[in-house]
Short mmCIF file of C-alpha atoms in Angstrom, two decimals:
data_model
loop_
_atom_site.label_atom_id
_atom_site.label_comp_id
_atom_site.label_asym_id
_atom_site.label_seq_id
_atom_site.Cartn_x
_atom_site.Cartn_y
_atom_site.Cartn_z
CA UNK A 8 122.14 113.52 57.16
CA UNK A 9 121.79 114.93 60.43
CA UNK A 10 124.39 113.03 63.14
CA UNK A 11 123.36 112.53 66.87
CA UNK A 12 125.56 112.23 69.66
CA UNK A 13 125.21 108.44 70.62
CA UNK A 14 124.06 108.94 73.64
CA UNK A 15 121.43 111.20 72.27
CA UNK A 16 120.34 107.96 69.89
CA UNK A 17 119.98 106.07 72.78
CA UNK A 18 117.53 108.39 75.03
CA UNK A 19 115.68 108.57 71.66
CA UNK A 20 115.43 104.93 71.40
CA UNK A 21 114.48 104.42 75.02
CA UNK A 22 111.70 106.53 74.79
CA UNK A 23 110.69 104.94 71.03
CA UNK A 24 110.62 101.41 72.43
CA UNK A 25 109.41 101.95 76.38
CA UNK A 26 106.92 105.02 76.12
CA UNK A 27 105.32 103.91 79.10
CA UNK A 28 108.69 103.40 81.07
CA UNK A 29 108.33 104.48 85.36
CA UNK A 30 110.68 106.71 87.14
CA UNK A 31 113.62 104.80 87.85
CA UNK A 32 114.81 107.18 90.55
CA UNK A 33 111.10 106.09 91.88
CA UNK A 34 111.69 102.89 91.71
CA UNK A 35 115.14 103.39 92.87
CA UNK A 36 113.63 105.03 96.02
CA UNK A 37 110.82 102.08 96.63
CA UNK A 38 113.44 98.97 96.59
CA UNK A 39 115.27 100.96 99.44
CA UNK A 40 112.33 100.88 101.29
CA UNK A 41 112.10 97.29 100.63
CA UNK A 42 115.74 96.24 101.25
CA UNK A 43 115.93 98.14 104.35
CA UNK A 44 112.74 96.23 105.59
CA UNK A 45 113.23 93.82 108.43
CA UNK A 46 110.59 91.27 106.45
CA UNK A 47 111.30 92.61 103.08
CA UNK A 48 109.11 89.36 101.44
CA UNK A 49 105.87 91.40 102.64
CA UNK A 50 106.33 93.40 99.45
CA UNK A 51 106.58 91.18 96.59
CA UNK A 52 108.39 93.50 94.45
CA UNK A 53 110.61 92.47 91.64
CA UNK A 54 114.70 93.05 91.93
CA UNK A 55 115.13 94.72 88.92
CA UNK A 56 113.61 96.67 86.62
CA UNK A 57 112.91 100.36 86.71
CA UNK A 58 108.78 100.44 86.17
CA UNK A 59 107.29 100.04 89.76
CA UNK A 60 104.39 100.73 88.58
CA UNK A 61 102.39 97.22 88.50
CA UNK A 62 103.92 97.06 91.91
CA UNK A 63 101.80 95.68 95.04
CA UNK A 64 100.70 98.30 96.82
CA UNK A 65 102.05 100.69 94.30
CA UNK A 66 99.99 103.15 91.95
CA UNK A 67 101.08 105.54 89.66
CA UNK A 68 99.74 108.57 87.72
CA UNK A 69 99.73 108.65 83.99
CA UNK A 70 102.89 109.98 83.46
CA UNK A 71 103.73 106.63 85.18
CA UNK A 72 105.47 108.64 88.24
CA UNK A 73 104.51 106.86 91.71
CA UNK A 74 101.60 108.90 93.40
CA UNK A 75 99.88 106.46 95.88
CA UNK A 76 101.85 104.22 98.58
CA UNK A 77 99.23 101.63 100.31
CA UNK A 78 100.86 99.26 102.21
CA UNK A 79 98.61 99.06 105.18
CA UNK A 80 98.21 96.58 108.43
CA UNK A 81 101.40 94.73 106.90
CA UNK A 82 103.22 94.10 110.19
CA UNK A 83 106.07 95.90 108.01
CA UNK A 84 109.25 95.98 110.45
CA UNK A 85 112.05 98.72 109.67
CA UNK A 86 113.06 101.97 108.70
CA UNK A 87 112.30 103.98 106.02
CA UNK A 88 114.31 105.61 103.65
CA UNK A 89 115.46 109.23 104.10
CA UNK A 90 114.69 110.25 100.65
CA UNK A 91 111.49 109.13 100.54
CA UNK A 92 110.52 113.00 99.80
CA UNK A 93 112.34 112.54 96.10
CA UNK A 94 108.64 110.89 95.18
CA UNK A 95 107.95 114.30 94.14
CA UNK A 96 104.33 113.29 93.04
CA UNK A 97 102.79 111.54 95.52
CA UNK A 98 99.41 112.33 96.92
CA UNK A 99 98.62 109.73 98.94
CA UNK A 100 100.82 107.73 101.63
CA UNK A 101 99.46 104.55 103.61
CA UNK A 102 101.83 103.46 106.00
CA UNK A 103 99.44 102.53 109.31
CA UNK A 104 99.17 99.72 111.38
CA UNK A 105 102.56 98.39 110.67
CA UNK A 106 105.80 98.34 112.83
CA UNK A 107 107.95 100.99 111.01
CA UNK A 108 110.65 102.13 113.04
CA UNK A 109 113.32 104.86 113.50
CA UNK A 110 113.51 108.61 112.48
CA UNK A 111 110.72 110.10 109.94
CA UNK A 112 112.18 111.01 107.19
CA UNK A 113 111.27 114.92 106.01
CA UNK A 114 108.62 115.40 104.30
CA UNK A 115 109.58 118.82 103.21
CA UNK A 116 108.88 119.46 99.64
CA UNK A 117 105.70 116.93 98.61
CA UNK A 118 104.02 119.66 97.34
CA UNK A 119 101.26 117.08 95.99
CA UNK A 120 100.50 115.26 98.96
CA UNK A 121 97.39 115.25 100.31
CA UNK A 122 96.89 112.40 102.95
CA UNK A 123 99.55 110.87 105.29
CA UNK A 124 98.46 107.58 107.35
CA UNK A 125 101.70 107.11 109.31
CA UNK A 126 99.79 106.18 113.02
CA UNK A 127 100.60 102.86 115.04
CA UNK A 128 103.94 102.53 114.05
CA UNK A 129 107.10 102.64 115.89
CA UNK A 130 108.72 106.12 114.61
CA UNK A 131 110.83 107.33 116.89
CA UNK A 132 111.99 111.41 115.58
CA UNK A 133 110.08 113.76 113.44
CA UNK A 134 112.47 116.21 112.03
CA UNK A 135 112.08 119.85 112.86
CA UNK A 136 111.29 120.51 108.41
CA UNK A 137 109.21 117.73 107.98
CA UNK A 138 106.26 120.20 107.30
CA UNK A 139 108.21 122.31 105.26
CA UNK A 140 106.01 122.75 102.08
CA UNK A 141 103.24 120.50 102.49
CA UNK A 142 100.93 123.11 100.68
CA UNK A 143 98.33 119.97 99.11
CA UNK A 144 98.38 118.01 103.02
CA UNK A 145 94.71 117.40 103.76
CA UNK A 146 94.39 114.62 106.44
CA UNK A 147 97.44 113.90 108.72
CA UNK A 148 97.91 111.18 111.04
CA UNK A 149 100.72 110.63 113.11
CA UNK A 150 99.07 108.70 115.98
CA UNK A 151 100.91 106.34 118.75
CA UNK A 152 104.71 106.65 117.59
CA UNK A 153 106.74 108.05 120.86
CA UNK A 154 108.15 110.79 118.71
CA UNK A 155 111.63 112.57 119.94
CA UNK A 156 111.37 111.14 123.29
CA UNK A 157 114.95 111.36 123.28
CA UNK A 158 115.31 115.09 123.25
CA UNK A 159 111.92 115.76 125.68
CA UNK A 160 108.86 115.43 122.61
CA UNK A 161 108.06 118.72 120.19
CA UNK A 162 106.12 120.82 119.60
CA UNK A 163 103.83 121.63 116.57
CA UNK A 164 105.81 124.05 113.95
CA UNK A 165 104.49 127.20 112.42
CA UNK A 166 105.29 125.96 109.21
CA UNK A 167 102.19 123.31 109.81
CA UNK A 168 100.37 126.78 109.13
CA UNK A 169 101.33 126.81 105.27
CA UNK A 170 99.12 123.76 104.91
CA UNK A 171 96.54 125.60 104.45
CA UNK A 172 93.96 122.93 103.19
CA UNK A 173 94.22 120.31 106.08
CA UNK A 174 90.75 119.22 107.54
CA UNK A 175 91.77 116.28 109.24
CA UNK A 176 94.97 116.37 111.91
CA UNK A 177 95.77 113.68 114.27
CA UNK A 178 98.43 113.56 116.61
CA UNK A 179 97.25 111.17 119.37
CA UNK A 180 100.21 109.96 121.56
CA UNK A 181 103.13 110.78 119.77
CA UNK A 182 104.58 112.68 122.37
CA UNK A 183 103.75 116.32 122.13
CA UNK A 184 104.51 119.01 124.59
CA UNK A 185 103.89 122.69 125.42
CA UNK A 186 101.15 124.44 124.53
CA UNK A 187 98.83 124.34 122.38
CA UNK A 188 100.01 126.58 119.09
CA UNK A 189 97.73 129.78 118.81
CA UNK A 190 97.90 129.64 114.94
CA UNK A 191 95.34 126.18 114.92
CA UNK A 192 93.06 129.06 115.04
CA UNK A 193 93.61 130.77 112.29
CA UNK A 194 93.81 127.06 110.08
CA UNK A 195 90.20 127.73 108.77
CA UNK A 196 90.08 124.78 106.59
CA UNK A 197 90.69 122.22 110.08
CA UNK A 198 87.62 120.38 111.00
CA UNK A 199 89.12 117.49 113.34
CA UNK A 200 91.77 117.99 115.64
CA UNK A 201 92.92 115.55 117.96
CA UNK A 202 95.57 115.55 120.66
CA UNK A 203 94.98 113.15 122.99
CA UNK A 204 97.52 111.82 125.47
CA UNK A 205 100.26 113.74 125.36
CA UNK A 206 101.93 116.90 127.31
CA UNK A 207 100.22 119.73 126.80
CA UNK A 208 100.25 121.76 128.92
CA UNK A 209 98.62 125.41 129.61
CA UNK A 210 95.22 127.17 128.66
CA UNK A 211 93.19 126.31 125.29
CA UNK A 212 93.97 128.81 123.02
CA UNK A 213 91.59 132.01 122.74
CA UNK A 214 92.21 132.10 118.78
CA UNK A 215 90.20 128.91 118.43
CA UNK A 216 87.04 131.14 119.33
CA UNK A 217 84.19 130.73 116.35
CA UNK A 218 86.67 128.10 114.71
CA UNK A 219 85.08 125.87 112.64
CA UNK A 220 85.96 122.58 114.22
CA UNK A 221 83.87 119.50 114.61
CA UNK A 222 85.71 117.53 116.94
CA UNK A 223 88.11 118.40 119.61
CA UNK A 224 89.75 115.63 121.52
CA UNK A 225 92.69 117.15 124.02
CA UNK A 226 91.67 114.20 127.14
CA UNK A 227 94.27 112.74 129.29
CA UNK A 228 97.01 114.75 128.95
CA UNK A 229 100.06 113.51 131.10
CA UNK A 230 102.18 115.42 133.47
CA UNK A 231 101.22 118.60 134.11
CA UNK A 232 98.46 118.69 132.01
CA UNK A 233 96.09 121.46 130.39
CA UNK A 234 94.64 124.13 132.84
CA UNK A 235 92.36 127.44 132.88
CA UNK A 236 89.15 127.56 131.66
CA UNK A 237 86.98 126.09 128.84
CA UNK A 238 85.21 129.14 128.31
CA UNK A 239 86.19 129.23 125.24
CA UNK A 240 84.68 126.21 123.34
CA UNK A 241 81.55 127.68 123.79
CA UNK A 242 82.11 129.86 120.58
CA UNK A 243 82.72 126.87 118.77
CA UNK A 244 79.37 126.07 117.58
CA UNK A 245 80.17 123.19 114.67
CA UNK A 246 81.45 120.73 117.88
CA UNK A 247 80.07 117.57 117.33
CA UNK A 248 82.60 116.01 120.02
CA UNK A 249 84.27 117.19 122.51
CA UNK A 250 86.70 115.35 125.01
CA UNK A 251 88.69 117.10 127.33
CA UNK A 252 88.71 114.72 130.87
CA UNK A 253 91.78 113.95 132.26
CA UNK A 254 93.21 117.83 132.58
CA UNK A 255 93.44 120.22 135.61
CA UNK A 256 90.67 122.46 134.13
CA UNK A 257 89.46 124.87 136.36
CA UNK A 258 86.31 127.54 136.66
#
């Protein structure tokens, strides 16, 4: 008879006897979320046990690998973990109207995701590779978390470019500066853009001419504000809304 190496025998007999077994790196992952929680009992997840998926708040896919996070308008207090991007197959990440504080963690590498609701929180950093292979990302909102205030705000990276299938960005006070990046223009899949109170500062860029946006919200930009013309919105013919008081536009 054919002899297995015993811990061969036991992988076989894990997978006999819990075919429908989660991730346990996933689950792993999820209770350090949790523990690092200032009101951890908001999540009513068990201790132990490596299946998180009949979590609250938790879905999986059917390979039982965790692809939707939904834990919304908790009043969650806390960090959250830096590995959060080792949930390799999520898609869809509900994190708004909470009070989740300290640094973002990267997102760099969630090839699958496809909507990020991180807004009205209390992040405080956005690292410079969070964007870093977000290929799938088609609604992200960041809104009203003072990001990098620390170091003087950021600044939207090029590689927010590679996301090639994003309709929906939001990025309402979370303390962006500089100008506006000329590639937005070239993201032909973006229908809603908005910017609102922040720093920008400079001319709208000339690349959004005939861009296929609906709604454009760049109002009440602090300190020096945006300048020049707005010439060039006039090209834009799918604008359904367009706010832009509370600049030093000129012409």
């Amino acid at each position: 008879l054919l002899m297995l190496h015993p811990s061969l025998t036991l992988l076989l007999l894990l997978l006999l006897f819990h075919p429908n077994a989660g991730d346990p790196n996933d689950a792993k992952i999820l209770r350090q979320l949790r523990n690092g929680l200032d009101n951890p009992e908001q999540l009513p997840w068990p201790d132990e046990g490596d299946d998180p998926c009949g979590w609250k708040y938790i879905f999986c896919d059917s390979n039982k690998r965790v692809n939707q996070i939904q834990p919304k308008g908790l009043n969650l207090s806390g960090p959250l973990p830096q590995n959060l991007n080792q949930l390799t197959m999520l898609f869809n990440l509900g994190l708004q109207n909470n009070r989740l504080n300290g640094p973002l963690p990267s997102f760099r590498g969630l090839s699958k995701l496809k909507y990020a609701y991180l807004d009205n929180n209390n992040f405080d950093s956005i690292p410079s590779d969070f964007f870093d292979g977000l290929q799938s990302l088609e609604v992200l909102a960041l809104d009203h978390n003072n990001l990098n205030a620390s170091t003087g705000g950021w600044q939207l990276p090029e590689t927010l470019q590679e996301s090639t299938q994003l309709t929906n960005f939001s990025c309402m006070g979370c303390n962006l500066t500089g100008p506006i990046p000329q590639f937005l223009g070239s993201m032909n899949s973006l229908s809603f853009l908005k910017l609102s109170n922040n720093y920008l500062t400079g001319d709208i860029p000339r690349s959004l001419n005939d861009s296929a946006l609906q709604v454009l919200w760049l109002n009440n930009q602090q300190g020096e504000r945006l300048s020049g013309g707005i010439d060039v919105v006039a090209s834009m013919v799918s604008l359904t809304s367009l706010w832009l008081h509370g600049n030093a536009f000129t012409g």
